[in-house]
C-alpha cells in the first residue's frame, strides 16, 4: 500500500483529512460573487487551478477555466496523468513552486461548492446482490428474491440527468400517484415512503461509439463520487410495472462535490465476488476492478445530531462500474464525456450494513430507533440524510467530501 505523500500544505498531512496529496480530487467552487471555477482539494484548502492556468503555471488548452471538468476530461488519458503529476510535484514537501502557488489557495470554509461536472446522461444500476436479495425478499420472499436474469446481467434504467444535484441542495418530497394494497383506486399526494440509496457514481471521461471491452471501460472512467439515489418507494410500487422506475426516481440524485480520480483509487483495487453463475465472456474482468472504500449512512432530524444508521463497503458490489459501462455499450449505445453511472445500492450481508431505509426497516415493519426516542421507517420532513466514504491507506484517507441532502415538505399541487 502506498504511504502518505508529504505536502507543504500542512493540513494535507493530517491522518484524518480526506484530502491528502495522495488524493487531489477535482471540484468546482466559488467565493463571494466570483464565477464558479475549477479547483483541487488539498487538506483544508482548495487550489485554484483555473487561476494557475491563467497565470501560465498550467497549460491544458484553457479547459481549467471553464467552470466544469468536462472539457478537461475530454482531453484524454495523457492530460489526466500530466495534470496529476504536475500538481503532485508542485505540492510536494520542498517543492520550488510553493511561493507561486500559495496565493492561489482558498480555504474550503470560505468557498461554495458547485456541481463538479455537467451530467450528460444518467444511468442507474441495480448491481448490489445483498440489496437486490433483501428487496426481493421483502416483496416476494427469499425463494423468489432475485429475478432469473440478475446473476447474468447488470440491470439498470435510464434516469434524469436534470435531477442530479450537488451535496447540500435541499430535496423536496415528491408528489405522485399512490395506491396501497388495500386501496380500491389510486390517489395523488406526497410520498409517505421516501427513501435513500447509498451508491457510488462512476463518471465517464472518454466517449465511445459501439461496444467496448471491460478493460476499455475501466480506462474510460475518469473518477468516482458518492451518490444518493433518492427513491419514493410508494410511488415506485404503483408505477414500476411493466417498464420499471419512472417518477419514483426522478426527484433528485445527490452527488458528493469532489471527483476522486481512478488514479487516486488505484492502490485500493479489489476483485468482485466469486460468481454464482458464469458470466458471458464480454463481461469477464481481466483484473480487480472494484475498490475497497468504506461507506456509511447517517440521519439527523432537524436540530438533532446525526446518527450513523449503517456501514458497508463498495467492495460488496456484484458488478463493477467497468462491467456496467461495458454492458451499456453492447447495443451500440454511444457513451459521452460526463455520463454518470450509479452503482446501485451498496448493502452488506448484515442488518447494520444495509444501504437503504427500505432494507433497514424491512419494508417499514421494523422501525429504526434514534437517540431521544424518535423512530423512523422512512424519511420524515426536515431530516438530513448523509452518505460518507473513504478508502483507508497507510496513514491517510482518500475521501469524497460528504453527500448531504435535507428533505423539505412536499409542494402543494
XYZ file of C-alpha atoms in Angstrom:
413
model
C 0.000 0.000 0.000
C 1.281 3.467 -0.903
C 2.360 5.602 2.062
C 1.284 9.193 2.728
C 2.814 11.697 0.301
C 4.073 14.711 2.248
C 2.750 18.135 1.212
C 3.814 21.691 2.088
C 0.132 22.436 2.862
C 0.381 21.194 6.440
C -3.285 20.165 6.834
C -2.865 17.744 3.924
C -0.567 15.669 6.147
C -3.089 15.166 8.958
C -4.135 11.483 9.151
C -7.831 12.341 9.345
C -8.005 14.680 6.347
C -9.943 13.269 3.385
C -7.738 15.280 1.019
C -4.047 14.384 1.320
C -1.606 14.768 -1.556
C -2.405 11.156 -2.491
C -5.953 12.206 -3.376
C -6.114 15.531 -5.303
C -9.844 15.371 -6.111
C -11.389 17.748 -8.636
C -14.266 20.116 -7.882
C -15.833 23.431 -8.824
C -16.043 26.294 -6.335
C -16.749 29.992 -5.977
C -16.020 32.663 -3.389
C -18.133 35.741 -2.838
C -19.544 36.945 -6.147
C -16.942 35.204 -8.313
C -17.955 32.790 -11.056
C -17.573 29.043 -10.363
C -14.128 27.750 -11.314
C -12.161 24.506 -11.213
C -10.249 23.667 -8.069
C -8.422 20.809 -6.385
C -8.902 19.934 -2.716
C -5.711 19.720 -0.657
C -6.012 19.471 3.127
C -8.475 22.130 4.270
C -7.728 24.296 1.228
C -8.698 24.475 -2.451
C -6.036 25.090 -5.067
C -7.481 27.376 -7.751
C -6.254 25.597 -10.875
C -8.227 27.956 -13.126
C -6.072 30.802 -11.765
C -2.934 28.704 -12.217
C -3.781 28.186 -15.877
C -4.480 31.910 -16.334
C -1.091 32.655 -14.767
C 0.686 30.270 -17.135
C 1.630 27.789 -14.409
C -0.527 25.100 -16.020
C -1.481 24.642 -19.666
C -4.440 22.455 -20.560
C -5.877 24.320 -23.544
C -7.932 26.622 -21.325
C -10.105 23.770 -20.068
C -9.453 24.558 -16.387
C -11.132 27.950 -16.762
C -14.476 26.626 -17.984
C -16.157 26.162 -14.602
C -16.685 22.442 -15.187
C -14.357 19.452 -15.607
C -15.984 18.097 -18.799
C -13.643 19.846 -21.247
C -10.597 18.655 -19.327
C -11.922 15.082 -19.221
C -12.342 15.183 -22.990
C -8.593 15.809 -23.414
C -7.969 12.163 -22.563
C -5.692 9.966 -20.513
C -2.442 11.754 -21.312
C -3.789 15.056 -19.969
C -5.265 13.318 -16.906
C -1.894 11.858 -15.992
C 0.028 15.043 -16.760
C -2.137 17.263 -14.529
C -1.954 14.812 -11.644
C 1.837 14.535 -11.985
C 2.314 18.315 -12.177
C 0.090 19.003 -9.164
C 1.808 16.287 -7.139
C 5.225 17.741 -7.941
C 4.209 21.348 -7.209
C 2.520 20.482 -3.904
C 5.118 18.036 -2.597
C 7.056 18.974 0.504
C 10.067 21.059 -0.530
C 8.726 21.950 -3.993
C 10.104 25.126 -5.593
C 6.640 26.384 -6.588
C 5.332 26.968 -3.065
C 5.654 30.755 -3.292
C 3.881 30.827 -6.676
C 1.020 28.560 -5.607
C 0.320 29.915 -2.112
C -1.649 32.992 -3.333
C -3.977 30.662 -5.223
C -5.048 28.627 -2.181
C -8.562 29.277 -0.855
C -9.883 28.000 2.472
C -12.615 25.416 1.936
C -14.558 27.093 4.751
C -14.783 30.272 2.619
C -15.895 28.540 -0.578
C -19.202 27.413 -2.050
C -19.050 24.089 -3.875
C -20.938 23.508 -7.119
C -21.621 20.574 -9.436
C -18.123 19.414 -10.424
C -19.162 18.427 -13.949
C -22.105 18.700 -16.310
C -24.005 15.408 -16.359
C -24.542 14.372 -19.961
C -26.804 11.418 -19.224
C -27.518 9.357 -16.123
C -27.984 5.602 -15.816
C -28.656 3.861 -12.513
C -27.927 0.199 -11.939
C -29.257 -2.440 -9.553
C -25.971 -4.253 -9.086
C -25.605 -4.933 -5.346
C -26.557 -8.548 -4.596
C -27.331 -8.085 -0.903
C -29.634 -5.166 -1.679
C -31.350 -6.996 -4.541
C -31.854 -10.074 -2.372
C -33.189 -8.048 0.558
C -35.652 -6.063 -1.555
C -36.784 -9.191 -3.385
C -37.262 -11.000 -0.085
C -39.391 -8.157 1.301
C -41.780 -8.241 -1.653
C -41.571 -11.808 -2.989
C -39.966 -13.918 -0.290
C -36.384 -15.257 -0.243
C -37.159 -18.139 -2.581
C -38.029 -15.696 -5.389
C -35.854 -12.762 -4.349
C -33.577 -12.455 -7.385
C -35.040 -12.237 -10.905
C -33.798 -15.022 -13.214
C -31.540 -12.628 -15.145
C -29.906 -10.934 -12.144
C -26.830 -13.194 -11.833
C -26.135 -12.875 -15.562
C -26.570 -9.195 -16.423
C -26.084 -5.744 -14.824
C -29.678 -4.473 -14.612
C -30.256 -0.725 -14.918
C -32.577 2.033 -16.066
C -32.086 5.435 -17.676
C -32.624 8.252 -15.176
C -32.837 12.039 -15.344
C -29.572 13.944 -15.757
C -31.501 17.146 -14.994
C -32.245 15.998 -11.438
C -28.618 15.369 -10.394
C -27.597 17.918 -7.750
C -24.553 18.601 -5.602
C -24.354 17.881 -1.878
C -26.186 20.415 0.270
C -29.004 21.017 -2.218
C -32.397 20.671 -0.458
C -34.622 17.844 -1.713
C -38.377 18.458 -1.857
C -40.556 15.483 -1.003
C -42.200 14.307 -4.235
C -45.892 14.092 -5.008
C -47.256 11.278 -7.096
C -49.847 8.589 -7.610
C -50.113 6.264 -4.621
C -52.062 3.034 -4.233
C -51.707 0.729 -1.276
C -52.608 -2.984 -1.293
C -55.958 -2.266 0.355
C -56.887 0.765 -1.767
C -59.632 0.451 -4.383
C -58.160 3.221 -6.532
C -55.019 5.364 -6.684
C -54.838 8.786 -5.068
C -52.497 11.729 -5.534
C -50.347 13.113 -2.726
C -46.912 13.364 -1.097
C -44.814 10.205 -0.887
C -45.021 8.634 2.563
C -42.208 6.168 1.970
C -39.395 8.427 0.785
C -36.011 6.723 0.927
C -32.338 6.964 0.087
C -29.950 4.574 -1.627
C -26.251 4.523 -0.775
C -24.386 4.296 -4.072
C -21.179 5.212 -5.843
C -21.274 7.132 -9.103
C -18.780 6.470 -11.911
C -18.065 9.345 -14.325
C -17.313 8.537 -17.960
C -14.331 10.592 -19.096
C -13.943 9.366 -22.665
C -16.603 8.823 -25.329
C -17.311 5.554 -27.082
C -19.389 4.675 -30.130
C -20.199 0.993 -30.195
C -19.278 -1.888 -27.906
C -16.146 -1.655 -25.749
C -14.479 -4.265 -23.569
C -14.479 -4.266 -19.774
C -10.785 -3.300 -19.875
C -11.543 -0.349 -22.171
C -14.455 0.654 -19.955
C -12.208 0.672 -16.898
C -9.787 3.027 -18.659
C -12.621 5.312 -19.783
C -13.838 6.005 -16.227
C -12.391 9.331 -15.066
C -13.409 9.153 -11.418
C -15.992 8.486 -8.752
C -18.404 10.311 -6.438
C -20.720 9.296 -3.620
C -24.273 9.100 -4.956
C -27.653 9.160 -3.197
C -30.459 7.815 -5.379
C -33.485 9.312 -3.603
C -36.445 6.951 -4.087
C -40.187 7.259 -3.443
C -40.992 3.649 -2.648
C -44.795 4.049 -2.640
C -44.827 5.866 -5.990
C -42.474 3.193 -7.340
C -44.663 0.305 -6.131
C -47.632 1.551 -8.185
C -45.820 2.661 -11.334
C -42.954 0.235 -11.910
C -44.783 -2.496 -13.832
C -44.212 -3.092 -16.673
C -41.384 -0.651 -17.540
C -39.620 -0.047 -14.235
C -38.847 3.119 -12.226
C -40.022 6.486 -13.553
C -41.256 9.330 -11.329
C -40.236 7.474 -8.167
C -36.596 8.085 -9.077
C -36.883 11.485 -10.782
C -36.962 13.746 -7.716
C -33.235 14.119 -7.167
C -29.916 12.310 -7.239
C -27.364 13.891 -4.915
C -23.622 13.530 -5.510
C -20.607 14.478 -3.418
C -18.766 17.646 -4.530
C -15.337 16.183 -5.326
C -14.445 13.804 -8.159
C -11.958 11.285 -6.806
C -9.973 10.098 -9.787
C -9.474 6.480 -10.718
C -5.733 7.150 -10.389
C -6.121 8.095 -6.720
C -8.079 4.895 -6.063
C -5.613 2.622 -7.869
C -3.969 1.326 -4.632
C -7.383 0.177 -3.374
C -8.417 -2.069 -6.251
C -10.095 -5.316 -5.264
C -11.974 -8.088 -7.042
C -15.692 -8.591 -7.466
C -17.083 -11.615 -5.561
C -16.935 -15.158 -6.838
C -19.646 -15.736 -9.420
C -22.611 -17.956 -8.617
C -23.248 -18.318 -12.354
C -20.561 -17.933 -15.043
C -20.761 -14.575 -16.801
C -20.720 -14.322 -20.575
C -17.271 -13.622 -21.990
C -17.903 -9.939 -22.757
C -18.405 -9.259 -19.005
C -15.239 -11.041 -17.868
C -12.869 -8.803 -15.902
C -9.155 -9.013 -16.741
C -8.215 -7.975 -13.200
C -9.543 -6.410 -9.979
C -11.934 -3.602 -10.904
C -13.740 -2.791 -7.682
C -12.355 -0.658 -4.840
C -12.080 -1.085 -1.086
C -13.982 2.033 0.028
C -15.625 2.192 3.460
C -19.083 3.760 3.348
C -21.742 4.825 5.832
C -25.214 6.392 6.061
C -26.302 8.986 8.638
C -29.625 10.601 9.553
C -30.119 13.838 11.507
C -33.615 15.018 12.487
C -33.943 18.792 12.464
C -31.986 20.293 15.334
C -30.515 16.935 16.343
C -27.052 15.416 15.854
C -26.533 12.848 13.136
C -26.807 9.145 13.890
C -24.954 6.533 11.843
C -27.514 4.053 10.529
C -25.316 1.658 8.568
C -21.763 0.904 7.453
C -20.758 -1.057 4.369
C -18.090 -1.188 1.635
C -18.030 -0.591 -2.116
C -16.349 -3.988 -2.479
C -19.741 -5.615 -1.800
C -20.884 -4.859 -5.379
C -21.591 -7.859 -7.610
C -20.809 -5.925 -10.802
C -18.071 -3.305 -11.147
C -18.563 0.069 -12.832
C -16.395 -1.179 -15.709
C -18.713 -4.141 -16.267
C -21.730 -1.837 -16.116
C -20.206 0.545 -18.650
C -19.140 -2.256 -20.992
C -22.629 -3.766 -20.866
C -24.178 -0.343 -21.518
C -22.327 -0.147 -24.844
C -23.278 -3.596 -26.167
C -26.325 -2.371 -28.089
C -24.218 0.280 -29.797
C -25.315 2.938 -27.310
C -22.837 5.842 -27.562
C -21.375 6.976 -24.246
C -20.457 10.625 -23.753
C -17.973 12.543 -21.669
C -19.820 13.355 -18.456
C -22.147 10.358 -18.450
C -22.890 9.270 -14.882
C -23.418 5.639 -13.842
C -24.968 4.891 -10.454
C -23.741 1.637 -8.974
C -26.978 0.520 -7.375
C -27.476 0.318 -3.624
C -24.421 -0.943 -1.756
C -25.549 -3.175 1.094
C -23.560 -5.728 3.048
C -24.611 -9.126 4.404
C -25.667 -7.959 7.904
C -28.580 -5.768 9.122
C -26.179 -2.973 10.155
C -24.744 -2.786 6.613
C -27.911 -2.099 4.631
C -27.800 0.867 2.260
C -31.464 1.934 2.217
C -34.200 2.582 4.781
C -36.407 0.125 2.907
C -33.988 -2.604 3.951
C -33.109 -1.167 7.379
C -36.782 -1.077 8.412
C -37.603 -4.217 6.401
C -40.300 -2.557 4.366
C -41.480 -0.439 7.309
C -42.131 -3.377 9.643
C -39.134 -2.760 11.944
C -38.815 0.951 12.834
C -35.336 2.311 13.474
C -34.751 3.780 16.918
C -32.965 7.140 17.063
C -31.497 8.933 20.081
C -34.121 10.874 22.025
C -36.848 8.298 21.470
C -37.655 9.106 17.825
C -38.170 6.313 15.320
C -38.072 6.107 11.537
C -39.270 3.686 8.914
C -38.744 6.171 6.085
C -37.598 9.804 5.883
C -39.507 12.491 7.795
C -39.711 16.092 6.642
C -36.654 18.163 7.643
C -34.462 15.088 8.126
C -30.949 15.439 6.740
C -29.510 12.284 5.197
C -25.796 11.903 4.670
C -23.547 9.495 2.807
C -19.883 9.261 3.788
C -16.974 7.350 2.300
C -13.216 6.957 2.259
C -10.569 4.479 1.182
C -8.091 3.877 4.019
C -4.361 3.850 3.219
C -1.162 3.716 5.279
C -1.598 6.788 7.469
C -4.001 8.577 5.106
C -7.553 8.563 3.751
C -8.926 9.136 0.255
C -12.237 10.928 0.820
C -15.007 12.341 -1.374
C -16.485 15.050 0.798
C -19.814 14.297 2.391
C -23.012 13.842 0.398
C -25.869 15.572 2.263
C -29.459 16.437 1.479
C -32.231 17.834 3.677
C -35.770 16.734 2.822
C -38.278 19.599 2.734
C -42.091 19.200 2.770
C -43.858 18.490 -0.498
C -45.094 21.456 -2.518
C -48.866 21.864 -2.692
C -50.320 20.935 -6.082
